[in-house]
Short mmCIF file of C-alpha atoms and ligand atoms in Angstrom, two decimals:
data_model
loop_
_atom_site.label_atom_id
_atom_site.label_comp_id
_atom_site.label_asym_id
_atom_site.label_seq_id
_atom_site.Cartn_x
_atom_site.Cartn_y
_atom_site.Cartn_z
CA MET A 1 0.25 0.20 -0.29
CA THR A 2 1.27 3.18 -0.98
CA THR A 3 1.26 6.34 1.48
CA ARG A 4 -0.04 9.82 0.46
CA PRO A 5 1.11 12.84 1.81
CA PRO A 6 -1.30 14.12 4.02
CA PHE A 7 -3.54 17.53 2.47
CA THR A 8 -1.87 21.26 3.50
CA TYR A 9 -4.39 22.95 4.78
CA ARG A 10 -6.32 25.52 7.35
CA PHE A 11 -9.09 25.16 8.83
CA GLU A 12 -10.85 28.12 10.92
CA PRO A 13 -13.84 27.59 13.48
CA GLY A 14 -16.08 29.97 12.76
CA GLY A 15 -19.05 31.26 14.77
CA ARG A 16 -21.83 30.33 16.56
CA THR A 17 -24.20 31.10 14.45
CA GLY A 18 -24.92 28.32 11.86
CA ALA A 19 -23.11 29.56 9.17
CA PRO A 20 -22.46 27.06 6.05
CA PRO A 21 -19.54 25.77 6.40
CA LEU A 22 -16.94 27.53 3.93
CA LEU A 23 -14.33 25.10 1.63
CA LEU A 24 -12.08 26.78 0.03
CA LEU A 25 -10.14 26.06 -2.88
CA HIS A 26 -7.42 28.55 -4.14
CA GLY A 27 -6.37 28.98 -8.37
CA THR A 28 -3.11 27.91 -9.93
CA GLY A 29 -0.02 29.36 -7.61
CA GLY A 30 -2.13 29.70 -4.81
CA ASP A 31 -2.39 28.90 -1.45
CA GLU A 32 -4.39 27.50 1.38
CA ASN A 33 -4.14 31.24 2.70
CA ASP A 34 -4.95 32.50 -0.38
CA LEU A 35 -9.16 32.53 0.04
CA LEU A 36 -9.72 32.84 4.07
CA HIS A 37 -10.20 36.21 3.65
CA LEU A 38 -12.99 35.97 0.84
CA GLY A 39 -14.49 33.14 2.82
CA ALA A 40 -14.37 35.41 5.60
CA MET A 41 -16.03 38.35 3.79
CA ILE A 42 -18.59 36.14 1.69
CA SER A 43 -20.01 34.24 4.85
CA PRO A 44 -18.88 35.80 8.18
CA ASP A 45 -18.96 33.26 11.24
CA SER A 46 -18.75 29.98 8.38
CA PRO A 47 -16.47 27.32 9.62
CA LEU A 48 -13.53 27.30 6.85
CA LEU A 49 -11.74 24.63 5.40
CA SER A 50 -9.08 25.09 3.12
CA PRO A 51 -7.06 23.20 1.52
CA ARG A 52 -3.35 23.51 -0.59
CA GLY A 53 -3.70 21.20 -4.32
CA ARG A 54 -1.17 18.53 -4.46
CA ILE A 55 -0.36 18.99 -7.93
CA LEU A 56 2.92 20.95 -8.81
CA GLU A 57 3.07 22.64 -12.09
CA ASN A 58 6.23 24.40 -12.26
CA GLY A 59 6.31 24.71 -8.83
CA MET A 60 2.81 26.30 -8.61
CA PRO A 61 -0.21 24.16 -6.23
CA ARG A 62 -2.68 22.83 -8.15
CA PHE A 63 -5.60 20.57 -7.88
CA PHE A 64 -4.69 18.67 -10.61
CA ARG A 65 -2.64 18.20 -13.55
CA ARG A 66 -3.16 19.95 -17.03
CA LEU A 67 -1.90 19.02 -20.23
CA ALA A 68 -2.10 23.24 -21.62
CA GLU A 69 -4.19 25.81 -20.45
CA GLY A 70 -7.96 24.75 -20.60
CA VAL A 71 -7.03 21.34 -21.78
CA PHE A 72 -7.27 19.08 -18.40
CA ASP A 73 -5.57 15.53 -18.43
CA GLU A 74 -8.76 14.68 -17.37
CA GLU A 75 -8.23 11.12 -15.59
CA ASP A 76 -6.22 13.02 -13.28
CA VAL A 77 -8.78 15.60 -12.09
CA ARG A 78 -11.39 12.79 -11.89
CA HIS A 79 -8.81 10.93 -9.48
CA ARG A 80 -7.72 14.49 -6.99
CA ALA A 81 -12.10 15.19 -7.24
CA LEU A 82 -12.20 12.03 -5.58
CA GLU A 83 -9.24 12.03 -3.10
CA LEU A 84 -10.26 15.91 -1.92
CA GLY A 85 -13.67 14.17 -1.47
CA GLU A 86 -11.93 12.02 1.33
CA PHE A 87 -10.05 14.90 2.32
CA ILE A 88 -13.74 16.51 3.21
CA GLN A 89 -15.15 13.66 4.75
CA ASP A 90 -12.13 13.30 7.22
CA ALA A 91 -12.12 16.64 8.35
CA ARG A 92 -15.83 17.15 8.30
CA GLY A 93 -15.12 13.58 11.61
CA ARG A 94 -12.39 15.27 13.01
CA TYR A 95 -14.13 19.02 13.21
CA GLY A 96 -17.64 18.16 13.93
CA ILE A 97 -19.03 20.20 10.22
CA GLY A 98 -21.90 19.49 7.68
CA SER A 99 -21.20 19.14 4.34
CA PRO A 100 -19.48 22.16 3.15
CA LEU A 101 -20.37 24.63 0.70
CA ALA A 102 -17.22 24.83 -2.13
CA VAL A 103 -16.28 28.93 -2.45
CA GLY A 104 -13.43 28.03 -5.57
CA TYR A 105 -11.41 30.72 -7.89
CA SER A 106 -10.45 29.76 -11.61
CA ASN A 107 -8.24 25.60 -11.31
CA GLY A 108 -10.27 25.69 -7.77
CA ALA A 109 -13.53 26.52 -8.62
CA ASN A 110 -13.04 23.78 -11.58
CA ILE A 111 -12.41 20.75 -9.18
CA ALA A 112 -15.11 21.79 -6.78
CA ALA A 113 -17.46 21.19 -10.65
CA ALA A 114 -15.70 17.69 -10.59
CA LEU A 115 -16.04 17.12 -7.29
CA LEU A 116 -19.87 18.04 -7.73
CA LEU A 117 -20.36 15.45 -10.66
CA MET A 118 -18.20 12.50 -9.17
CA ARG A 119 -19.30 13.24 -5.54
CA PRO A 120 -22.56 14.98 -5.40
CA ARG A 121 -23.11 14.50 -1.44
CA VAL A 122 -19.70 15.89 -0.46
CA LEU A 123 -21.20 19.51 -1.08
CA SER A 124 -23.71 21.46 0.07
CA GLY A 125 -23.54 23.64 -2.44
CA ALA A 126 -21.31 25.57 -4.76
CA ILE A 127 -19.53 28.92 -5.57
CA LEU A 128 -17.61 29.08 -8.84
CA LEU A 129 -15.52 32.18 -9.55
CA ARG A 130 -13.96 31.94 -13.24
CA ALA A 131 -15.07 27.96 -13.57
CA MET A 132 -14.89 26.20 -17.00
CA VAL A 133 -16.65 22.30 -17.75
CA PRO A 134 -13.59 20.49 -15.43
CA LEU A 135 -15.03 16.74 -17.49
CA THR A 136 -16.37 16.27 -20.72
CA ASP A 137 -17.89 13.12 -20.34
CA PRO A 138 -19.08 13.06 -16.60
CA PRO A 139 -20.88 10.26 -14.71
CA ALA A 140 -24.99 10.83 -14.10
CA ALA A 141 -25.18 13.09 -10.82
CA ASP A 142 -27.72 13.61 -8.73
CA LEU A 143 -27.83 17.40 -7.98
CA ASP A 144 -30.71 17.14 -6.22
CA GLY A 145 -31.74 21.11 -6.07
CA LYS A 146 -28.29 22.19 -4.98
CA PRO A 147 -27.33 25.56 -5.07
CA VAL A 148 -24.56 26.49 -7.57
CA LEU A 149 -23.34 30.10 -8.32
CA ILE A 150 -21.11 30.71 -11.29
CA LEU A 151 -20.05 33.97 -11.57
CA SER A 152 -17.85 34.26 -15.13
CA GLY A 153 -16.03 37.18 -16.55
CA ARG A 154 -17.46 38.62 -20.18
CA GLN A 155 -13.49 39.83 -21.19
CA ASP A 156 -11.81 36.20 -19.14
CA PRO A 157 -8.98 35.36 -21.26
CA ILE A 158 -9.40 31.92 -20.20
CA VAL A 159 -12.80 30.58 -19.78
CA PRO A 160 -14.79 31.45 -22.86
CA ALA A 161 -17.84 31.88 -22.50
CA ASP A 162 -19.78 29.55 -24.86
CA ASN A 163 -17.42 26.76 -21.86
CA ALA A 164 -18.66 28.49 -18.45
CA ALA A 165 -22.30 28.80 -20.31
CA ALA A 166 -21.94 24.56 -20.76
CA LEU A 167 -20.72 24.31 -17.33
CA ALA A 168 -23.81 25.78 -16.25
CA SER A 169 -26.15 23.66 -18.15
CA MET A 170 -24.25 20.44 -17.16
CA LEU A 171 -24.62 21.20 -13.60
CA SER A 172 -28.39 22.47 -14.11
CA THR A 173 -28.96 19.34 -16.55
CA ALA A 174 -27.18 17.19 -13.29
CA GLY A 175 -30.02 18.42 -11.17
CA ALA A 176 -28.60 21.53 -9.05
CA LYS A 177 -30.45 25.02 -9.01
CA VAL A 178 -27.50 26.92 -10.75
CA ASP A 179 -27.69 31.34 -10.72
CA HIS A 180 -25.27 32.14 -13.67
CA ARG A 181 -24.35 35.11 -13.96
CA LEU A 182 -21.30 37.08 -16.10
CA LEU A 183 -19.78 40.02 -15.19
CA PRO A 184 -18.36 42.74 -16.97
CA VAL A 185 -14.63 41.85 -15.85
CA GLY A 186 -11.93 38.95 -17.09
CA HIS A 187 -10.17 35.90 -15.13
CA GLN A 188 -9.18 38.26 -11.79
CA LEU A 189 -11.70 38.47 -9.07
CA SER A 190 -13.22 42.13 -8.50
CA GLN A 191 -15.40 43.93 -5.84
CA ALA A 192 -18.68 42.59 -7.56
CA ASP A 193 -17.87 38.42 -6.82
CA ILE A 194 -17.58 39.39 -3.28
CA THR A 195 -20.73 41.50 -3.03
CA LEU A 196 -23.01 38.95 -5.57
CA ALA A 197 -21.76 36.29 -3.56
CA ARG A 198 -22.05 37.19 -0.13
CA ALA A 199 -25.84 37.75 -0.78
CA TRP A 200 -26.14 34.61 -2.59
CA VAL A 201 -25.26 32.66 0.50
CA ALA A 202 -27.66 35.25 2.15
CA GLU A 203 -30.55 33.93 0.76
CA ALA A 204 -29.78 30.26 0.62
CA LYS A 205 -29.38 30.49 3.91
CA HIS A 206 -32.42 32.31 4.65
CA GLN A 207 -34.26 29.98 1.99
CA ALA A 208 -32.58 27.33 4.56
CA THR A 209 -34.41 28.51 7.75
CA VAL A 210 -37.66 29.05 5.65
CA SER A 211 -37.68 25.44 3.99
C1 MLT B 301 -7.11 25.27 -14.69
O1 MLT B 301 -6.23 24.78 -15.60
O2 MLT B 301 -7.87 25.24 -13.94
C2 MLT B 301 -7.82 26.28 -15.85
O3 MLT B 301 -6.90 26.83 -16.97
C3 MLT B 301 -7.34 27.68 -14.66
C4 MLT B 301 -6.31 28.04 -14.19
O4 MLT B 301 -6.42 27.87 -13.69
O5 MLT B 301 -5.80 28.47 -14.95
#
């Protein structure tokens, strides 16, 4: 049996307000510290679980291998999504948290989308910032009304608008409740991302308490 090195990660326990746990997934070249501030702005008081991607591309951490920009090693995507799913389940047991809402940026958004399709029960929903289709032929998943917010950039040089639209349609076909917005920005995050994500989480929390 080979023993894999554990994920490097940060965990912040959050406040006692019942805010949903967030799984923070950084972009290429980021690490476990990158999105902690963003997570706290999107959902103050949420427990934050933030792993570092275990692939290194020229020294830059990522969550799966790619063959070129926007061209993914899909076998690795599948394998890494399952591995991340196991990490989340272990962390849930360790910290006593519920299934998290993923907040992923770029490469982190892509692995979150793959995880939704490969292991639909692991996440309670997702905020996908500058995401693209992670798998051309995903398994049939039942996302059972899980809320997913996709924020794409109209001038994004990395994610073509039709690819983001294809992801939105793939996730809604699998049963997710998708809200896809196209912002007048590029690949970088903007203040609008934070404002929209924060309002969306507050609304999702409100829906969960009234339903
Ligand atoms: C990816 O490789 O996941 C996407 O091309 C986004 C990126 O990380 O640049």
